[in-house]
Each structure stands twice: as structure tokens, then as C-alpha cells.
PDB file of C-alpha atoms in Angstrom:
ATOM      1  CA  MET A 136      89.101  71.780  76.795  1.00  0.00           C
ATOM      2  CA  ALA A 137      89.843  72.954  80.369  1.00  0.00           C
ATOM      3  CA  LYS A 138      88.152  76.293  79.697  1.00  0.00           C
ATOM      4  CA  THR A 139      85.083  74.504  78.460  1.00  0.00           C
ATOM      5  CA  ALA A 140      84.961  72.335  81.610  1.00  0.00           C
ATOM      6  CA  LEU A 141      85.420  75.288  83.710  1.00  0.00           C
ATOM      7  CA  SER A 142      82.647  77.121  81.933  1.00  0.00           C
ATOM      8  CA  SER A 143      80.373  74.137  82.347  1.00  0.00           C
ATOM      9  CA  VAL A 144      80.936  74.040  86.018  1.00  0.00           C
ATOM     10  CA  LEU A 145      80.436  77.732  86.534  1.00  0.00           C
ATOM     11  CA  LEU A 146      77.247  77.367  84.777  1.00  0.00           C
ATOM     12  CA  LEU A 147      76.064  74.561  86.919  1.00  0.00           C
ATOM     13  CA  THR A 148      77.038  76.407  90.134  1.00  0.00           C
ATOM     14  CA  ILE A 149      74.518  79.037  89.829  1.00  0.00           C
ATOM     15  CA  ILE A 150      71.537  78.774  92.023  1.00  0.00           C
ATOM     16  CA  ILE A 151      68.506  80.265  90.593  1.00  0.00           C
ATOM     17  CA  ILE A 152      65.569  80.081  92.871  1.00  0.00           C
ATOM     18  CA  THR A 153      62.107  80.297  91.581  1.00  0.00           C
ATOM     19  CA  THR A 154      60.275  77.389  93.064  1.00  0.00           C
ATOM     20  CA  GLU A 155      61.238  74.667  95.426  1.00  0.00           C
ATOM     21  CA  ALA A 156      60.974  72.034  92.802  1.00  0.00           C
ATOM     22  CA  ALA A 157      63.736  73.808  90.542  1.00  0.00           C
ATOM     23  CA  LEU A 158      66.346  73.327  93.183  1.00  0.00           C
ATOM     24  CA  PRO A 159      68.918  70.678  92.931  1.00  0.00           C
ATOM     25  CA  ALA A 160      69.377  68.663  96.189  1.00  0.00           C
ATOM     26  CA  GLY A 161      71.449  70.125  98.783  1.00  0.00           C
ATOM     27  CA  PHE A 162      71.199  73.789  97.439  1.00  0.00           C
ATOM     28  CA  ASN A 163      69.329  76.607  99.472  1.00  0.00           C
ATOM     29  CA  SER A 164      65.712  76.449  99.265  1.00  0.00           C
ATOM     30  CA  VAL A 165      63.175  79.409  98.966  1.00  0.00           C
ATOM     31  CA  GLN A 166      62.108  78.568 102.507  1.00  0.00           C
ATOM     32  CA  ASP A 167      65.627  78.959 103.967  1.00  0.00           C
ATOM     33  CA  PHE A 168      65.786  82.515 102.709  1.00  0.00           C
ATOM     34  CA  VAL A 169      62.151  83.209 103.885  1.00  0.00           C
ATOM     35  CA  ASP A 170      62.668  81.696 107.255  1.00  0.00           C
ATOM     36  CA  ALA A 171      65.875  83.494 108.131  1.00  0.00           C
ATOM     37  CA  HIS A 172      64.340  86.799 107.129  1.00  0.00           C
ATOM     38  CA  ASN A 173      61.246  86.032 109.020  1.00  0.00           C
ATOM     39  CA  GLU A 174      63.117  85.174 112.202  1.00  0.00           C
ATOM     40  CA  ALA A 175      64.854  88.535 112.156  1.00  0.00           C
ATOM     41  CA  ARG A 176      61.468  90.150 111.452  1.00  0.00           C
ATOM     42  CA  THR A 177      59.813  88.293 114.271  1.00  0.00           C
ATOM     43  CA  GLU A 178      62.423  89.471 116.816  1.00  0.00           C
ATOM     44  CA  VAL A 179      61.268  93.124 116.320  1.00  0.00           C
ATOM     45  CA  GLY A 180      57.568  92.557 115.925  1.00  0.00           C
ATOM     46  CA  VAL A 181      57.421  92.887 112.204  1.00  0.00           C
ATOM     47  CA  GLY A 182      55.089  90.947 110.144  1.00  0.00           C
ATOM     48  CA  PRO A 183      56.202  87.994 107.760  1.00  0.00           C
ATOM     49  CA  ILE A 184      57.771  88.479 104.388  1.00  0.00           C
ATOM     50  CA  ALA A 185      56.810  86.144 101.323  1.00  0.00           C
ATOM     51  CA  TRP A 186      58.651  84.780  98.395  1.00  0.00           C
ATOM     52  CA  ASN A 187      58.109  86.458  95.073  1.00  0.00           C
ATOM     53  CA  SER A 188      59.178  84.540  91.842  1.00  0.00           C
ATOM     54  CA  SER A 189      59.328  87.721  89.824  1.00  0.00           C
ATOM     55  CA  LEU A 190      61.836  89.192  92.342  1.00  0.00           C
ATOM     56  CA  ALA A 191      63.650  85.901  92.309  1.00  0.00           C
ATOM     57  CA  LYS A 192      64.101  86.022  88.581  1.00  0.00           C
ATOM     58  CA  SER A 193      65.272  89.617  88.719  1.00  0.00           C
ATOM     59  CA  SER A 194      67.866  88.871  91.272  1.00  0.00           C
ATOM     60  CA  SER A 195      68.940  85.737  89.376  1.00  0.00           C
ATOM     61  CA  LEU A 196      69.432  87.808  86.218  1.00  0.00           C
ATOM     62  CA  LEU A 197      71.672  90.200  88.225  1.00  0.00           C
ATOM     63  CA  VAL A 198      73.750  87.607  89.765  1.00  0.00           C
ATOM     64  CA  ARG A 199      74.336  85.933  86.495  1.00  0.00           C
ATOM     65  CA  TYR A 200      75.372  89.229  85.013  1.00  0.00           C
ATOM     66  CA  GLN A 201      77.636  89.901  87.968  1.00  0.00           C
ATOM     67  CA  ARG A 202      79.336  86.443  87.587  1.00  0.00           C
ATOM     68  CA  ASP A 203      79.758  86.546  83.888  1.00  0.00           C
ATOM     69  CA  LYS A 204      80.647  90.252  83.292  1.00  0.00           C
ATOM     70  CA  MET A 205      81.875  91.685  86.548  1.00  0.00           C
ATOM     71  CA  GLU A 206      83.707  88.863  88.266  1.00  0.00           C
ATOM     72  CA  CYS A 207      81.195  88.596  91.203  1.00  0.00           C
ATOM     73  CA  ASN A 208      81.854  92.135  92.246  1.00  0.00           C
ATOM     74  CA  PHE A 209      79.178  93.989  93.990  1.00  0.00           C
ATOM     75  CA  ALA A 210      76.258  95.194  91.799  1.00  0.00           C
ATOM     76  CA  ASN A 211      74.809  98.689  91.651  1.00  0.00           C
ATOM     77  CA  LEU A 212      71.357  98.113  93.331  1.00  0.00           C
ATOM     78  CA  GLY A 213      70.668 101.763  93.335  1.00  0.00           C
ATOM     79  CA  SER A 214      69.201 101.621  89.898  1.00  0.00           C
ATOM     80  CA  SER A 215      66.672  98.911  90.786  1.00  0.00           C
ATOM     81  CA  ARG A 216      63.027  99.837  91.715  1.00  0.00           C
ATOM     82  CA  TYR A 217      63.284  97.264  94.464  1.00  0.00           C
ATOM     83  CA  GLY A 218      65.171  97.344  97.611  1.00  0.00           C
ATOM     84  CA  GLY A 219      68.137  95.143  97.761  1.00  0.00           C
ATOM     85  CA  ASN A 220      70.854  93.370  99.798  1.00  0.00           C
ATOM     86  CA  GLN A 221      73.924  91.697  98.739  1.00  0.00           C
ATOM     87  CA  LEU A 222      76.707  89.746 100.174  1.00  0.00           C
ATOM     88  CA  ARG A 223      80.009  88.911  98.566  1.00  0.00           C
ATOM     89  CA  SER A 224      81.934  86.070 100.243  1.00  0.00           C
ATOM     90  CA  GLU A 225      85.432  85.028  99.396  1.00  0.00           C
ATOM     91  CA  GLY A 226      86.814  81.633  99.891  1.00  0.00           C
ATOM     92  CA  GLN A 227      83.585  80.125 100.905  1.00  0.00           C
ATOM     93  CA  VAL A 228      80.174  79.435  99.668  1.00  0.00           C
ATOM     94  CA  VAL A 229      77.609  80.706 102.117  1.00  0.00           C
ATOM     95  CA  SER A 230      74.134  79.480 102.779  1.00  0.00           C
ATOM     96  CA  ALA A 231      70.913  81.400 102.573  1.00  0.00           C
ATOM     97  CA  ARG A 232      70.787  81.531 106.352  1.00  0.00           C
ATOM     98  CA  GLU A 233      74.443  82.647 106.648  1.00  0.00           C
ATOM     99  CA  ALA A 234      73.863  85.500 104.046  1.00  0.00           C
ATOM    100  CA  VAL A 235      70.902  86.803 106.031  1.00  0.00           C
ATOM    101  CA  GLU A 236      72.569  86.409 109.356  1.00  0.00           C
ATOM    102  CA  ALA A 237      75.504  88.430 107.937  1.00  0.00           C
ATOM    103  CA  TRP A 238      73.028  91.350 107.035  1.00  0.00           C
ATOM    104  CA  VAL A 239      71.318  90.948 110.444  1.00  0.00           C
ATOM    105  CA  GLU A 240      74.644  91.284 112.328  1.00  0.00           C
ATOM    106  CA  GLU A 241      74.257  95.121 111.549  1.00  0.00           C
ATOM    107  CA  LYS A 242      71.481  95.136 114.159  1.00  0.00           C
ATOM    108  CA  GLN A 243      74.014  95.674 117.029  1.00  0.00           C
ATOM    109  CA  TYR A 244      74.878  99.116 115.517  1.00  0.00           C
ATOM    110  CA  TYR A 245      71.173 100.154 114.948  1.00  0.00           C
ATOM    111  CA  ASN A 246      69.494 102.378 117.473  1.00  0.00           C
ATOM    112  CA  HIS A 247      65.728 102.096 116.907  1.00  0.00           C
ATOM    113  CA  ALA A 248      64.914 104.860 119.508  1.00  0.00           C
ATOM    114  CA  ASN A 249      66.455 107.495 117.282  1.00  0.00           C
ATOM    115  CA  ASN A 250      66.524 105.588 113.998  1.00  0.00           C
ATOM    116  CA  SER A 251      70.178 105.930 113.738  1.00  0.00           C
ATOM    117  CA  CYS A 252      73.393 103.792 113.219  1.00  0.00           C
ATOM    118  CA  ALA A 253      76.566 104.016 115.193  1.00  0.00           C
ATOM    119  CA  LYS A 254      79.076 106.262 113.810  1.00  0.00           C
ATOM    120  CA  GLY A 255      81.327 104.612 111.196  1.00  0.00           C
ATOM    121  CA  ARG A 256      79.000 101.704 110.888  1.00  0.00           C
ATOM    122  CA  GLN A 257      76.496 100.451 108.280  1.00  0.00           C
ATOM    123  CA  CYS A 258      72.919  99.377 109.143  1.00  0.00           C
ATOM    124  CA  GLY A 259      71.179  99.501 105.811  1.00  0.00           C
ATOM    125  CA  THR A 260      71.198  95.744 105.101  1.00  0.00           C
ATOM    126  CA  TYR A 261      69.771  94.926 108.583  1.00  0.00           C
ATOM    127  CA  THR A 262      66.918  97.619 108.249  1.00  0.00           C
ATOM    128  CA  GLN A 263      66.230  96.310 104.844  1.00  0.00           C
ATOM    129  CA  VAL A 264      65.611  92.766 106.234  1.00  0.00           C
ATOM    130  CA  VAL A 265      63.169  94.102 108.869  1.00  0.00           C
ATOM    131  CA  TRP A 266      61.628  96.778 106.721  1.00  0.00           C
ATOM    132  CA  ASN A 267      58.017  96.584 107.833  1.00  0.00           C
ATOM    133  CA  LYS A 268      56.509  97.712 104.473  1.00  0.00           C
ATOM    134  CA  SER A 269      58.603  95.260 102.505  1.00  0.00           C
ATOM    135  CA  VAL A 270      56.305  92.160 102.116  1.00  0.00           C
ATOM    136  CA  GLU A 271      57.929  90.377  99.198  1.00  0.00           C
ATOM    137  CA  LEU A 272      61.432  89.003  98.513  1.00  0.00           C
ATOM    138  CA  GLY A 273      63.302  87.112  95.752  1.00  0.00           C
ATOM    139  CA  CYS A 274      66.818  85.911  96.100  1.00  0.00           C
ATOM    140  CA  ALA A 275      69.562  84.249  94.123  1.00  0.00           C
ATOM    141  CA  GLN A 276      73.218  83.079  94.526  1.00  0.00           C
ATOM    142  CA  THR A 277      76.238  82.186  92.389  1.00  0.00           C
ATOM    143  CA  THR A 278      79.725  80.943  92.767  1.00  0.00           C
ATOM    144  CA  CYS A 279      82.511  82.402  90.789  1.00  0.00           C
ATOM    145  CA  SER A 280      85.706  80.837  89.494  1.00  0.00           C
ATOM    146  CA  GLN A 281      87.945  82.557  92.040  1.00  0.00           C
ATOM    147  CA  GLY A 282      86.161  80.867  95.135  1.00  0.00           C
ATOM    148  CA  VAL A 283      83.692  84.022  95.582  1.00  0.00           C
ATOM    149  CA  SER A 284      80.134  83.703  96.202  1.00  0.00           C
ATOM    150  CA  LEU A 285      77.434  86.366  95.610  1.00  0.00           C
ATOM    151  CA  THR A 286      74.095  86.438  97.099  1.00  0.00           C
ATOM    152  CA  ILE A 287      71.473  89.140  96.213  1.00  0.00           C
ATOM    153  CA  CYS A 288      68.052  89.656  97.469  1.00  0.00           C
ATOM    154  CA  PHE A 289      65.389  91.939  96.188  1.00  0.00           C
ATOM    155  CA  TYR A 290      62.594  93.536  98.456  1.00  0.00           C
ATOM    156  CA  ASN A 291      59.183  94.849  97.404  1.00  0.00           C
ATOM    157  CA  PRO A 292      58.353  97.448  98.256  1.00  0.00           C
ATOM    158  CA  PRO A 293      61.827  98.826  98.980  1.00  0.00           C
ATOM    159  CA  GLY A 294      63.040  99.733 102.416  1.00  0.00           C
ATOM    160  CA  ASN A 295      65.415 102.341 103.825  1.00  0.00           C
ATOM    161  CA  VAL A 296      63.213 105.362 103.020  1.00  0.00           C
ATOM    162  CA  ASP A 297      64.718 108.587 104.394  1.00  0.00           C
ATOM    163  CA  GLY A 298      62.872 109.864 107.544  1.00  0.00           C
ATOM    164  CA  GLU A 299      61.095 106.451 108.124  1.00  0.00           C
ATOM    165  CA  THR A 300      61.885 103.909 110.595  1.00  0.00           C
ATOM    166  CA  PRO A 301      61.984 100.166 109.587  1.00  0.00           C
ATOM    167  CA  TYR A 302      59.433  99.162 112.395  1.00  0.00           C
TER     168      TYR A 302
END
């Protein structure tokens, strides 16, 4: 009985974002993801990014798979035809804004003048958020039984192309 109840709770905790109307009250909205991305993009003079329901569906399928089969571990985004960012957070559920802000924190290590990242640091999630040629995104989140949340966003076209700068 407890396992069935836990399964039901887990099923209800997934946030599949396709349209505003599909969201339960209190959950992240499509606009939360779009606004957080566009604030970072505006800071560096990059045009806005728009929501794409197909990308949201793809990211939703992946977060559900990661939740159900992989215990919310990081997904292999390299096999996707889209660009992707993901955030795995233990002990708390993060909002859409918090997820995007975590990716944008890498900005402090990115040097636009020579399109490089500080030694020993990562900048790829930040540069994907602000990638000028990426004009669409779709995101999804889930919460796992062990208090872990996973957020995945897909971008089209993908960013982080070798030899190109994000803006």
C-alpha cells in the first residue's frame, strides 16, 4: 500500500510544461522559464527566446525517463539533436528561475573577448542560455523520491558550436 501511495505521489510531482493552462497552481509556468532566459540574454544584447511545445514534450519525456529509470541522475544530452541544459538539485525543489540562475552563474567564468572559460571551470550551460542562434526552448522538471529535483531544458537550434561565440 505504501509503495502504491508513493508511486502516486511521484507521478503527481512531475511538472510537464506544454501550455499555461496545463499547469497546476503554484508550479513553474512557461513564462518563468522564458523570462529567466530572456533576462540573461538581454544583459548581453541577445534577442529573446520563445517557448516551443515540441521541445517541452521532448524534455518532459526525458525527465520522466530519468526519474523512473535512472533515479534522477544526469541525462546524456549529447545524443539529442537539440542543445540542452540540466540541473540536478538535492534536498530542495528549485524553481524555473533558480535553475536558470544556476546556469547563468557560470557567466563569471566566461571571457567573451576570447570566447574562453576560466581554467578548471565550466561555462557551457551559461553560453547555451545566451546562445544568439538558439531561438526556441522547452523545459520540464521532476522531483524524485530521494528529495532530488531535475530540470532539463532543450534549445533549438543548439548552441555551443566549436569556434563560434554565443553572442
